[in-house]
PDB file of C-alpha atoms in Angstrom:
ATOM      1  CA  MET A   1       0.094   0.093  -0.102  1.00 68.00           C
ATOM      2  CA  LEU A   2       2.525   2.194   0.873  1.00 86.00           C
ATOM      3  CA  ASN A   3       5.088   1.637  -1.673  1.00 85.00           C
ATOM      4  CA  ASN A   4       5.877   4.248  -4.291  1.00 85.00           C
ATOM      5  CA  SER A   5       3.857   6.733  -2.056  1.00 91.00           C
ATOM      6  CA  VAL A   6       4.701  10.280  -1.122  1.00 93.00           C
ATOM      7  CA  LEU A   7       3.495  11.360   2.171  1.00 94.00           C
ATOM      8  CA  SER A   8       2.523  14.953   3.293  1.00 92.00           C
ATOM      9  CA  PRO A   9       1.426  15.778   6.570  1.00 92.00           C
ATOM     10  CA  ASN A  10      -1.855  17.743   6.616  1.00 90.00           C
ATOM     11  CA  SER A  11      -2.352  21.263   7.131  1.00 83.00           C
ATOM     12  CA  ASN A  12      -5.013  20.875   9.687  1.00 84.00           C
ATOM     13  CA  HIS A  13      -2.960  19.067  11.761  1.00 78.00           C
ATOM     14  CA  ASP A  14      -0.137  20.846  13.850  1.00 81.00           C
ATOM     15  CA  ASP A  15       0.877  17.708  15.583  1.00 87.00           C
ATOM     16  CA  SER A  16       1.918  14.957  12.621  1.00 91.00           C
ATOM     17  CA  ILE A  17       5.235  12.643  13.378  1.00 93.00           C
ATOM     18  CA  ILE A  18       6.444  14.269   9.924  1.00 93.00           C
ATOM     19  CA  THR A  19       6.935  17.541   9.266  1.00 88.00           C
ATOM     20  CA  GLU A  20       7.423  17.829   5.444  1.00 88.00           C
ATOM     21  CA  THR A  21       6.912  15.889   2.499  1.00 90.00           C
ATOM     22  CA  MET A  22       8.504  12.430   2.288  1.00 92.00           C
ATOM     23  CA  VAL A  23       8.975   9.812  -0.049  1.00 94.00           C
ATOM     24  CA  VAL A  24       8.736   6.013   1.377  1.00 95.00           C
ATOM     25  CA  ALA A  25      12.080   4.398   0.511  1.00 95.00           C
ATOM     26  CA  ALA A  26      11.772   1.347   2.041  1.00 95.00           C
ATOM     27  CA  ILE A  27       9.211  -0.688   4.419  1.00 95.00           C
ATOM     28  CA  PHE A  28      10.090  -3.700   6.961  1.00 95.00           C
ATOM     29  CA  PRO A  29       6.718  -5.051   8.577  1.00 96.00           C
ATOM     30  CA  ASP A  30       8.657  -8.119  10.438  1.00 95.00           C
ATOM     31  CA  LEU A  31      10.588  -4.946  12.259  1.00 95.00           C
ATOM     32  CA  ASN A  32       7.539  -2.423  12.184  1.00 97.00           C
ATOM     33  CA  ALA A  33       9.531   0.062  10.161  1.00 96.00           C
ATOM     34  CA  ILE A  34       9.349   2.273   7.674  1.00 96.00           C
ATOM     35  CA  TRP A  35      11.881   4.488   6.207  1.00 96.00           C
ATOM     36  CA  LEU A  36      11.032   8.050   4.812  1.00 95.00           C
ATOM     37  CA  LEU A  37      13.385  10.445   2.782  1.00 93.00           C
ATOM     38  CA  PRO A  38      12.389  14.434   2.490  1.00 90.00           C
ATOM     39  CA  TYR A  39      11.179  14.476  -0.964  1.00 87.00           C
ATOM     40  CA  ILE A  40      11.147  17.935  -2.188  1.00 75.00           C
ATOM     41  CA  THR A  41      14.646  18.645  -3.374  1.00 64.00           C
ATOM     42  CA  SER A  42      13.876  22.216  -5.168  1.00 66.00           C
ATOM     43  CA  GLY A  43      11.786  25.625  -4.837  1.00 67.00           C
ATOM     44  CA  LYS A  44      10.632  26.723  -2.118  1.00 68.00           C
ATOM     45  CA  LEU A  45       9.660  24.082  -0.089  1.00 62.00           C
ATOM     46  CA  LYS A  46      12.758  22.493  -0.466  1.00 65.00           C
ATOM     47  CA  THR A  47      14.437  20.429   2.229  1.00 67.00           C
ATOM     48  CA  LYS A  48      17.309  21.526   3.911  1.00 70.00           C
ATOM     49  CA  SER A  49      19.156  18.105   3.595  1.00 70.00           C
ATOM     50  CA  PRO A  50      18.684  16.795   0.284  1.00 71.00           C
ATOM     51  CA  ASP A  51      21.386  13.809   0.285  1.00 76.00           C
ATOM     52  CA  LYS A  52      20.699  12.542   3.878  1.00 83.00           C
ATOM     53  CA  LYS A  53      19.850   9.150   4.529  1.00 89.00           C
ATOM     54  CA  PRO A  54      16.520   8.023   5.147  1.00 93.00           C
ATOM     55  CA  THR A  55      15.281   7.736   8.188  1.00 93.00           C
ATOM     56  CA  GLU A  56      13.106   5.397  10.234  1.00 96.00           C
ATOM     57  CA  TYR A  57       9.546   5.747  11.449  1.00 96.00           C
ATOM     58  CA  ASP A  58       7.376   3.210  13.266  1.00 97.00           C
ATOM     59  CA  LEU A  59       5.164   2.060  10.426  1.00 97.00           C
ATOM     60  CA  THR A  60       2.275   1.529  12.933  1.00 97.00           C
ATOM     61  CA  ILE A  61       2.627   5.325  13.905  1.00 97.00           C
ATOM     62  CA  ILE A  62       2.712   6.411   9.854  1.00 97.00           C
ATOM     63  CA  GLU A  63      -0.530   4.305   9.234  1.00 96.00           C
ATOM     64  CA  SER A  64      -2.422   5.643  11.859  1.00 96.00           C
ATOM     65  CA  GLU A  65      -1.633   9.064  11.405  1.00 96.00           C
ATOM     66  CA  ILE A  66      -2.543   8.063   7.502  1.00 95.00           C
ATOM     67  CA  GLU A  67      -6.016   6.656   8.716  1.00 95.00           C
ATOM     68  CA  ASP A  68      -6.650   9.667  11.140  1.00 95.00           C
ATOM     69  CA  GLY A  69      -6.208  11.841   8.269  1.00 94.00           C
ATOM     70  CA  LYS A  70      -3.017  13.807   9.689  1.00 95.00           C
ATOM     71  CA  ILE A  71      -0.831  12.487   6.793  1.00 95.00           C
ATOM     72  CA  SER A  72      -2.184  12.400   3.224  1.00 94.00           C
ATOM     73  CA  LEU A  73      -1.258  10.065   0.752  1.00 93.00           C
ATOM     74  CA  ASP A  74      -0.277  10.371  -2.823  1.00 92.00           C
ATOM     75  CA  CYS A  75       1.271   8.503  -5.719  1.00 91.00           C
ATOM     76  CA  LEU A  76       5.017   9.085  -6.661  1.00 88.00           C
ATOM     77  CA  GLN A  77       5.200  10.567 -10.318  1.00 87.00           C
ATOM     78  CA  LEU A  78       8.407  11.107 -12.223  1.00 89.00           C
ATOM     79  CA  GLU A  79       9.642  14.306 -13.382  1.00 88.00           C
ATOM     80  CA  SER A  80       8.683  14.930 -17.272  1.00 88.00           C
ATOM     81  CA  TYR A  81      11.824  14.850 -18.706  1.00 89.00           C
ATOM     82  CA  LYS A  82      12.603  11.461 -16.730  1.00 92.00           C
ATOM     83  CA  ASP A  83       8.940   9.790 -17.686  1.00 92.00           C
ATOM     84  CA  VAL A  84      10.183   9.167 -21.175  1.00 92.00           C
ATOM     85  CA  PRO A  85      10.181   5.953 -23.433  1.00 93.00           C
ATOM     86  CA  GLU A  86      13.279   4.346 -23.576  1.00 93.00           C
ATOM     87  CA  GLU A  87      13.374   5.020 -27.316  1.00 92.00           C
ATOM     88  CA  TYR A  88      13.642   8.398 -26.686  1.00 91.00           C
ATOM     89  CA  LEU A  89      16.892   7.826 -24.932  1.00 93.00           C
ATOM     90  CA  TYR A  90      18.625   7.264 -28.412  1.00 93.00           C
ATOM     91  CA  ASN A  91      19.798   9.467 -30.804  1.00 93.00           C
ATOM     92  CA  LYS A  92      19.279   9.174 -34.710  1.00 93.00           C
ATOM     93  CA  GLU A  93      21.832   7.014 -35.374  1.00 95.00           C
ATOM     94  CA  GLY A  94      20.729   4.484 -32.987  1.00 94.00           C
ATOM     95  CA  GLU A  95      23.517   5.009 -29.963  1.00 95.00           C
ATOM     96  CA  ARG A  96      22.558   6.096 -26.565  1.00 94.00           C
ATOM     97  CA  ILE A  97      22.520   9.393 -25.117  1.00 95.00           C
ATOM     98  CA  PRO A  98      24.523  10.839 -22.941  1.00 95.00           C
ATOM     99  CA  SER A  99      21.942  11.049 -20.036  1.00 94.00           C
ATOM    100  CA  ALA A 100      21.133   7.556 -20.917  1.00 95.00           C
ATOM    101  CA  ILE A 101      24.577   6.338 -20.244  1.00 96.00           C
ATOM    102  CA  GLU A 102      24.808   8.161 -17.096  1.00 96.00           C
ATOM    103  CA  ARG A 103      21.342   6.765 -16.088  1.00 97.00           C
ATOM    104  CA  ASP A 104      22.720   3.291 -16.501  1.00 97.00           C
ATOM    105  CA  ARG A 105      25.967   3.788 -14.886  1.00 98.00           C
ATOM    106  CA  ARG A 106      24.200   4.886 -11.790  1.00 98.00           C
ATOM    107  CA  TYR A 107      21.965   2.371 -11.840  1.00 98.00           C
ATOM    108  CA  GLU A 108      24.471  -0.559 -11.770  1.00 98.00           C
ATOM    109  CA  ILE A 109      25.696   1.483  -8.498  1.00 98.00           C
ATOM    110  CA  VAL A 110      22.451   1.352  -7.028  1.00 98.00           C
ATOM    111  CA  LYS A 111      21.745  -2.132  -7.859  1.00 97.00           C
ATOM    112  CA  VAL A 112      24.497  -3.360  -5.846  1.00 97.00           C
ATOM    113  CA  ALA A 113      23.869  -1.274  -3.200  1.00 96.00           C
ATOM    114  CA  MET A 114      20.158  -2.843  -3.039  1.00 95.00           C
ATOM    115  CA  SER A 115      21.239  -6.157  -3.384  1.00 94.00           C
ATOM    116  CA  ASP A 116      21.080  -6.628   0.176  1.00 84.00           C
ATOM    117  CA  GLU A 117      18.763  -4.014   1.243  1.00 89.00           C
ATOM    118  CA  ASP A 118      18.522  -5.271   4.899  1.00 88.00           C
ATOM    119  CA  LYS A 119      21.927  -4.451   5.294  1.00 90.00           C
ATOM    120  CA  LEU A 120      21.563  -1.015   3.515  1.00 91.00           C
ATOM    121  CA  PHE A 121      18.994  -0.176   6.040  1.00 91.00           C
ATOM    122  CA  TYR A 122      20.327  -1.743   8.932  1.00 88.00           C
ATOM    123  CA  PRO A 123      23.949  -1.774   8.946  1.00 80.00           C
ATOM    124  CA  MET A 124      26.257  -4.436  10.746  1.00 75.00           C
ATOM    125  CA  HIS A 125      29.524  -3.875  12.511  1.00 60.00           C
ATOM    126  CA  GLY A 126      32.390  -2.860  10.088  1.00 58.00           C
ATOM    127  CA  LYS A 127      32.300  -1.128   6.607  1.00 73.00           C
ATOM    128  CA  GLY A 128      28.694  -0.369   5.587  1.00 88.00           C
ATOM    129  CA  VAL A 129      27.069  -0.989   2.204  1.00 93.00           C
ATOM    130  CA  ILE A 130      27.561   2.758   1.065  1.00 93.00           C
ATOM    131  CA  ALA A 131      31.321   2.566   1.874  1.00 92.00           C
ATOM    132  CA  LYS A 132      31.440  -0.935  -0.069  1.00 93.00           C
ATOM    133  CA  VAL A 133      30.007   0.171  -2.753  1.00 95.00           C
ATOM    134  CA  ALA A 134      31.601   3.769  -3.294  1.00 96.00           C
ATOM    135  CA  GLU A 135      35.057   1.854  -2.760  1.00 96.00           C
ATOM    136  CA  GLN A 136      33.753  -0.788  -5.558  1.00 96.00           C
ATOM    137  CA  PHE A 137      32.577   1.731  -8.294  1.00 97.00           C
ATOM    138  CA  LYS A 138      35.445   4.566  -7.237  1.00 97.00           C
ATOM    139  CA  VAL A 139      32.586   7.042  -6.361  1.00 97.00           C
ATOM    140  CA  THR A 140      31.958   8.934  -3.265  1.00 96.00           C
ATOM    141  CA  ARG A 141      29.733   7.658  -0.426  1.00 94.00           C
ATOM    142  CA  HIS A 142      28.277  10.767  -1.002  1.00 93.00           C
ATOM    143  CA  ASN A 143      27.045  10.107  -4.822  1.00 95.00           C
ATOM    144  CA  VAL A 144      26.127   6.750  -3.581  1.00 95.00           C
ATOM    145  CA  GLN A 145      23.893   7.932  -1.100  1.00 94.00           C
ATOM    146  CA  ARG A 146      22.852  10.544  -3.447  1.00 94.00           C
ATOM    147  CA  TYR A 147      21.811   8.035  -6.652  1.00 96.00           C
ATOM    148  CA  LEU A 148      19.906   5.754  -4.247  1.00 96.00           C
ATOM    149  CA  ASN A 149      17.938   8.906  -3.272  1.00 94.00           C
ATOM    150  CA  GLU A 150      17.372   9.665  -6.364  1.00 94.00           C
ATOM    151  CA  TYR A 151      16.250   6.217  -7.285  1.00 96.00           C
ATOM    152  CA  PHE A 152      14.020   6.197  -3.860  1.00 95.00           C
ATOM    153  CA  ARG A 153      12.171   9.289  -4.673  1.00 92.00           C
ATOM    154  CA  GLY A 154      11.577   8.181  -8.540  1.00 93.00           C
ATOM    155  CA  GLY A 155       9.788   5.263  -7.082  1.00 93.00           C
ATOM    156  CA  ARG A 156      12.643   2.841  -7.458  1.00 94.00           C
ATOM    157  CA  HIS A 157      12.455   3.290 -11.400  1.00 95.00           C
ATOM    158  CA  ILE A 158      15.440   3.597 -13.326  1.00 96.00           C
ATOM    159  CA  ASN A 159      14.776   6.955 -14.947  1.00 96.00           C
ATOM    160  CA  SER A 160      14.511   8.561 -11.800  1.00 95.00           C
ATOM    161  CA  LEU A 161      18.322   8.017 -12.282  1.00 97.00           C
ATOM    162  CA  ILE A 162      18.507  10.273 -15.897  1.00 96.00           C
ATOM    163  CA  PRO A 163      20.476  13.617 -14.795  1.00 94.00           C
ATOM    164  CA  LYS A 164      18.744  16.817 -14.902  1.00 83.00           C
ATOM    165  CA  THR A 165      21.687  19.206 -16.160  1.00 67.00           C
ATOM    166  CA  GLY A 166      25.338  19.355 -16.309  1.00 47.00           C
ATOM    167  CA  ARG A 167      27.910  16.892 -17.646  1.00 45.00           C
ATOM    168  CA  HIS A 168      25.955  13.740 -18.478  1.00 45.00           C
ATOM    169  CA  SER A 169      23.239  15.400 -19.811  1.00 44.00           C
ATOM    170  CA  SER A 170      22.001  15.249 -23.274  1.00 46.00           C
ATOM    171  CA  PRO A 171      22.423  18.203 -25.530  1.00 45.00           C
ATOM    172  CA  PRO A 172      18.936  20.693 -25.217  1.00 44.00           C
ATOM    173  CA  THR A 173      16.530  20.203 -28.236  1.00 48.00           C
ATOM    174  CA  VAL A 174      15.967  23.198 -30.539  1.00 42.00           C
ATOM    175  CA  SER A 175      13.112  23.597 -32.058  1.00 44.00           C
ATOM    176  CA  TYR A 176      12.389  23.874 -35.905  1.00 42.00           C
ATOM    177  CA  THR A 177      10.811  27.489 -35.374  1.00 48.00           C
ATOM    178  CA  HIS A 178      13.278  28.462 -33.041  1.00 42.00           C
ATOM    179  CA  LEU A 179      15.994  27.374 -35.938  1.00 41.00           C
ATOM    180  CA  ARG A 180      13.730  29.151 -38.372  1.00 47.00           C
ATOM    181  CA  ALA A 181      13.509  32.515 -36.301  1.00 47.00           C
ATOM    182  CA  HIS A 182      17.788  32.441 -35.926  1.00 44.00           C
ATOM    183  CA  GLU A 183      17.926  31.716 -39.873  1.00 47.00           C
ATOM    184  CA  THR A 184      15.778  34.778 -40.705  1.00 48.00           C
ATOM    185  CA  ARG A 185      16.964  36.828 -38.266  1.00 48.00           C
ATOM    186  CA  HIS A 186      20.182  36.419 -39.841  1.00 47.00           C
ATOM    187  CA  ASP A 187      19.221  36.598 -43.301  1.00 47.00           C
ATOM    188  CA  LEU A 188      17.703  40.488 -42.184  1.00 47.00           C
ATOM    189  CA  VAL A 189      20.950  41.797 -40.916  1.00 46.00           C
TER     190      VAL A 189
END
């Protein structure tokens, strides 16, 4: 029921256990535990710590607050630039675009980190899963946690790992009208 969900505190109740919009990262019913992560990472309502680890909450309390109307429940949706069919991640020559290549690289890291979900959320003594994965893929622990958080915030969908901007994103598309406007402007000079 709660997987792939966004939980928001109801503004009519000031006594909710959560104080900001959260996404469900993991549920362990046998341990009566639910792990939540701040959902909003941009804009005026953004969380102060978008890359922190998910926080453990009592599952029974969360379910009770949903039932009492203190917390509202919504379905996760991918951002529009991530909610694309697989064929859109290839260029005209049939090669994967840079953002698809980066998505797949990040997904390999996430798959290894998620391979033992119990140890990811309940680490034992010694090196944690994130530290081991960071070492294996030669990335920082911060990046491993960031990729996991993006994955959780996207409902554990591979496309949630598509980068928004930066060195791994695809070049912006330019519309035909935009190209014609430049052509016309230059012709007038």
